[in-house]
Coordinates of C-alpha atoms in Angstrom, one line a residue:
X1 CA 61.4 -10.0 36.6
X2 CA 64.3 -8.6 34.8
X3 CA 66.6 -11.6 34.6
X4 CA 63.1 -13.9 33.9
X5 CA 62.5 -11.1 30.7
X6 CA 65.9 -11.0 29.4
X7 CA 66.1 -14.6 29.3
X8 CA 63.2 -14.9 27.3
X9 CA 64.6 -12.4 25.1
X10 CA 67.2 -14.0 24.7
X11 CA 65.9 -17.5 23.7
X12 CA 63.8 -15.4 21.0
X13 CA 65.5 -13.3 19.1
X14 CA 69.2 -13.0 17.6
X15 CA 71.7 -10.9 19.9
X16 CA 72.3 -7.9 19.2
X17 CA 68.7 -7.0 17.6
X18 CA 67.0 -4.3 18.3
X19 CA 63.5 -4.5 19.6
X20 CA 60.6 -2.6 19.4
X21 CA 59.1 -3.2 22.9
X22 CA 55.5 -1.8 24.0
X23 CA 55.4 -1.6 28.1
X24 CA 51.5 -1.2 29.0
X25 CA 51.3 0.7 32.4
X26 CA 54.4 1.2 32.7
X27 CA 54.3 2.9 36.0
X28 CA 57.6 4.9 36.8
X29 CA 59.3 3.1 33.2
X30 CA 61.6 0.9 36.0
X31 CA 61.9 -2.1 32.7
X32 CA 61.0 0.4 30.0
X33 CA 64.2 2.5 30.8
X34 CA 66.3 -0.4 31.8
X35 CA 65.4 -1.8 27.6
X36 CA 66.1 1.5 26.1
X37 CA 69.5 1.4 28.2
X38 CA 70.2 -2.0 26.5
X39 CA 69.3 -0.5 23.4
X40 CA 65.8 -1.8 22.3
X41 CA 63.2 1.1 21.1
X42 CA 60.7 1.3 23.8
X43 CA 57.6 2.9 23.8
X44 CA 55.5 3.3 27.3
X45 CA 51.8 3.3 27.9
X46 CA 50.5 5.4 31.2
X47 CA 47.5 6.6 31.9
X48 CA 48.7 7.8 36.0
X49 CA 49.8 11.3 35.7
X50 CA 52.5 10.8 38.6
X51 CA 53.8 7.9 37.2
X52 CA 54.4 9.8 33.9
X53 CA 55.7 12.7 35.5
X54 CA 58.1 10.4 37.2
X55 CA 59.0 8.3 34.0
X56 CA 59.9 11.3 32.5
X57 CA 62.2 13.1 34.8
X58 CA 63.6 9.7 34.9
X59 CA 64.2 9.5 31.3
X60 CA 65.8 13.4 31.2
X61 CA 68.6 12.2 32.9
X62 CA 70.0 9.3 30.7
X63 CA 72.2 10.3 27.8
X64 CA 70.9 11.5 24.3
X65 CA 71.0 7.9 22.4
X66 CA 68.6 6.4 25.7
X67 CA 66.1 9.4 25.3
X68 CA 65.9 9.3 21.3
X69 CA 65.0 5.2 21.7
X70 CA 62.1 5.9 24.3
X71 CA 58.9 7.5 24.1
X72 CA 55.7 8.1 26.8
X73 CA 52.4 8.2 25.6
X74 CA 49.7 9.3 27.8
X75 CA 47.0 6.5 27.9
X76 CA 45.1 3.0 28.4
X77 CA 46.1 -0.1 27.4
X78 CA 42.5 -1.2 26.5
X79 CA 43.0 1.6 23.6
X80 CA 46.3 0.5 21.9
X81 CA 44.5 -0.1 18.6
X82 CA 44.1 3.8 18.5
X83 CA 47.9 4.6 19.1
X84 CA 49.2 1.4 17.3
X85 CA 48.8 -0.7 14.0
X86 CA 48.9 -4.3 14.5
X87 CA 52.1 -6.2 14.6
X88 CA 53.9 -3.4 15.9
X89 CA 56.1 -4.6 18.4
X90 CA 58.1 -7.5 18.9
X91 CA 57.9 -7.5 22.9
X92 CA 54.7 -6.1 24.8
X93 CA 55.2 -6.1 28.6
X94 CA 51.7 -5.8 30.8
X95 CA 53.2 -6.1 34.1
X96 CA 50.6 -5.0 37.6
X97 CA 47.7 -4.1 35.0
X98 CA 45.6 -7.3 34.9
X99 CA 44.8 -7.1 38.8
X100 CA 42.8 -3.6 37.8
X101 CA 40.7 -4.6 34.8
X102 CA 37.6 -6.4 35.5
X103 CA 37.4 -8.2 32.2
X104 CA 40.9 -8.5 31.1
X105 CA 40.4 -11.1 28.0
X106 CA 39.5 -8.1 25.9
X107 CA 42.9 -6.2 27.0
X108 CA 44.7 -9.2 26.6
X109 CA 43.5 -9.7 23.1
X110 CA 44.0 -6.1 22.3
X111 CA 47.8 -6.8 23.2
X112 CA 48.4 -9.8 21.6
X113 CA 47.1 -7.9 18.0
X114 CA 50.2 -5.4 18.9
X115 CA 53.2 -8.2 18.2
X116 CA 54.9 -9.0 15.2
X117 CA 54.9 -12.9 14.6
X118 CA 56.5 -14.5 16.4
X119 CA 56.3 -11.9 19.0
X120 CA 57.0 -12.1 23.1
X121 CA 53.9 -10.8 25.7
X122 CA 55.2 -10.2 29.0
X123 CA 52.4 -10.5 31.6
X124 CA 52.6 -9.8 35.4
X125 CA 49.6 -10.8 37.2
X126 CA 48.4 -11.4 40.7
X127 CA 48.3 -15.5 41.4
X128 CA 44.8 -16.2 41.8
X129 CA 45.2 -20.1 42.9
X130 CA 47.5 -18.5 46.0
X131 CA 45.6 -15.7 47.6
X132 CA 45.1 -17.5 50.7
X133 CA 49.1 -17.7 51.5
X134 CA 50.1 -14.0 52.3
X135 CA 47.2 -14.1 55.0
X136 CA 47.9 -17.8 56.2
X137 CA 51.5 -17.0 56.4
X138 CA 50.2 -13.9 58.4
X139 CA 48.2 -15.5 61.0
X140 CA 44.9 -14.5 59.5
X141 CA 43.4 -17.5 59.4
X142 CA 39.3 -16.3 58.8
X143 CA 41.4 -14.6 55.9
X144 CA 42.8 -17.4 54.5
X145 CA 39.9 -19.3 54.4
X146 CA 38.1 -16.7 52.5
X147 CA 40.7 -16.6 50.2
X148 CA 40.3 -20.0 48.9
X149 CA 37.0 -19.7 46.7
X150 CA 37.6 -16.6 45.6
X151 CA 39.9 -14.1 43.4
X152 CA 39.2 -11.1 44.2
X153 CA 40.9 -9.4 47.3
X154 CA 42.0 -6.0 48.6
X155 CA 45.5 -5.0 47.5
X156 CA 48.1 -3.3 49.7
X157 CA 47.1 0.1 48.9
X158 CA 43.6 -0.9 50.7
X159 CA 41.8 -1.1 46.6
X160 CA 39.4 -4.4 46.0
X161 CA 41.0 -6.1 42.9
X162 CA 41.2 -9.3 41.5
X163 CA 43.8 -11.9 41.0
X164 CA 44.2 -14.0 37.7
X165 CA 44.3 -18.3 37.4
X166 CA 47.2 -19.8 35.7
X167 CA 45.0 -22.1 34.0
X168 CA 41.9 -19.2 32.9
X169 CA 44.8 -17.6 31.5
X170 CA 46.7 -20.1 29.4
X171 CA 43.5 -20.7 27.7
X172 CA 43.1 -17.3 26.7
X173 CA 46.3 -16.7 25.7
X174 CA 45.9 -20.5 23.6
X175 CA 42.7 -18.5 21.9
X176 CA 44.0 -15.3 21.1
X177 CA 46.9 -17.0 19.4
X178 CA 50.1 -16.5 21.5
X179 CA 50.2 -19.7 23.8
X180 CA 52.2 -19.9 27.2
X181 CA 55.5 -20.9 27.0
X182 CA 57.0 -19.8 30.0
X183 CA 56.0 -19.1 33.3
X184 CA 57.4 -18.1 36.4
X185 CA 57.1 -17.2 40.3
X186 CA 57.9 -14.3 41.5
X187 CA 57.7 -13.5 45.0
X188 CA 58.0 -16.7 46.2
X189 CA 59.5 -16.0 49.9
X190 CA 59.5 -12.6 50.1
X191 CA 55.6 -11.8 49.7
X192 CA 55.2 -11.2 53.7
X193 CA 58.0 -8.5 53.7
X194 CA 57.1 -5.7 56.0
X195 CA 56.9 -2.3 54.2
X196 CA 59.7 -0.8 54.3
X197 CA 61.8 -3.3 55.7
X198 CA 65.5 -2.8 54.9
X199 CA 66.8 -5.6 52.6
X200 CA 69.9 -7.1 53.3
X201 CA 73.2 -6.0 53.1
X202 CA 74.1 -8.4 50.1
X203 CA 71.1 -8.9 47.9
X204 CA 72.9 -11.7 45.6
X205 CA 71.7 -14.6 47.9
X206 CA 68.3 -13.3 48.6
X207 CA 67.7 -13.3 44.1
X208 CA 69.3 -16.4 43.7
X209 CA 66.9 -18.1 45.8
X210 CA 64.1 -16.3 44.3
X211 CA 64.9 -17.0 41.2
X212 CA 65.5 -20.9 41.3
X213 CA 62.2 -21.3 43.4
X214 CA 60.1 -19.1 40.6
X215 CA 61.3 -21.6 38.1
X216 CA 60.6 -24.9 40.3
X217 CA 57.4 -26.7 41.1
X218 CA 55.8 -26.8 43.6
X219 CA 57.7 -23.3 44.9
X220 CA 56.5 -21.2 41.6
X221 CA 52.9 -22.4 42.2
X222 CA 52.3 -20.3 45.4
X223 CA 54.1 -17.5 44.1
X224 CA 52.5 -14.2 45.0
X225 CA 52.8 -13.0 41.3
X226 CA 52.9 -15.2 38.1
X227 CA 55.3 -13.9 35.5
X228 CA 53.9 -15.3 31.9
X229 CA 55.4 -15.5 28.6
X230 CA 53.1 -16.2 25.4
X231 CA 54.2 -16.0 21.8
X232 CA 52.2 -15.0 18.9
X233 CA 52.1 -17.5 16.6
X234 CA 53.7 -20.3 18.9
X235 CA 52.7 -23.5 19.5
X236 CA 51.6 -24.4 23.4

């Protein structure tokens, strides 16, 4: 996720600028902190107690200049028009959020009103036309099949969420007015990883292969997660 979002950033804006970047459920700030280290002005959006606590023990150990650049705001991201004018920000990351809102066009749209033209949203979403691979690859083969007609399924953490369709969303992000440019895989080959499993000794190998398969078809396509990039104000 981090090398597919800093090359995006990088193919948008001039080095060396400073961005204001909106992260939406942030969870425990892991990319909000790593932009504020790289000196873009970050603001995060949590509405998980834990996860803010976390953030922000995180955050009080980083230097002055890193702490002065970020800043946690207790909340939802379906209410960023009360925290935030429009055009705000020239990055807004949404990554693990969609799979918990029932209707996410409206949350989407809400987003897209928070970039500046011209403006990158970052948006991590379960892959809705792949559910049936983690249980196929599993040997659950009566859960495979259900998977097929479906996009709703129960997460890891035993909750019944839903998964999102690369095409459903391209066409919302085409009518809210920040078309797809890029998308990626991302948990290609390693979706079936036990829990807890120790990863290997030298990671480099594992990432590479990760990150050529999330930019080639057909490997991308039955990607456990789909990593999208739309632009406000960009052509499709």
């Amino acid at each position: 996720m981090a090398r597919q979002l800093d090359e995006q950033i990088a193919g948008r804006f001039p080095v060396g600028q400073r961005l204001r970047v909106l992260d939406v459920g942030m969870g425990q700030g892991t990319q909000a902190l790593r932009l504020a280290r790289a000196g873009h002005r970050v603001t995060g959006l949590e509405q998980d107690p834990k996860m803010i606590s976390v953030a922000r023990d995180a955050l009080s150990g980083e230097p002055e200049g890193i702490r002065e650049r970020m800043r946690i705001i207790e909340g939802d991201g379906r209410d960023t028009g009360v925290h935030f004018l429009p055009g705000s920000f020239d990055v807004v990351l949404c990554h693990g959020v969609l799979m918990y809102v029932e209707e996410p066009d409206p949350l989407v749209a809400g987003l897209a009103r928070m970039l500046a033209p011209g403006g990158l949203l970052s948006l991590l979403v379960r892959n809705g036309d792949a559910l049936a691979m983690r249980p196929g690859l599993s040997g659950d083969w009566a859960g495979a099949l259900g998977a097929f007609d479906t996009v709703n399924y129960a997460n890891r953490l035993g909750l019944d969420v839903r998964a999102d369709r690369l095409e459903t969303l391209t066409a919302t992000l085409a009518g809210i007015g920040a078309p797809l440019q890029t998308w990626y895989g991302v948990r290609v080959f390693t979706d079936t990883t036990a829990d807890g499993a120790e990863p290997p000794a030298d990671m480099g190998p594992l990432l590479a292969a990760e990150e050529r398969a999330g930019k080639t078809d057909p490997y991308r396509r039955v990607a456990a997660l789909l990593h999208l990039c739309g632009v406000r104000g960009g052509t499709a």
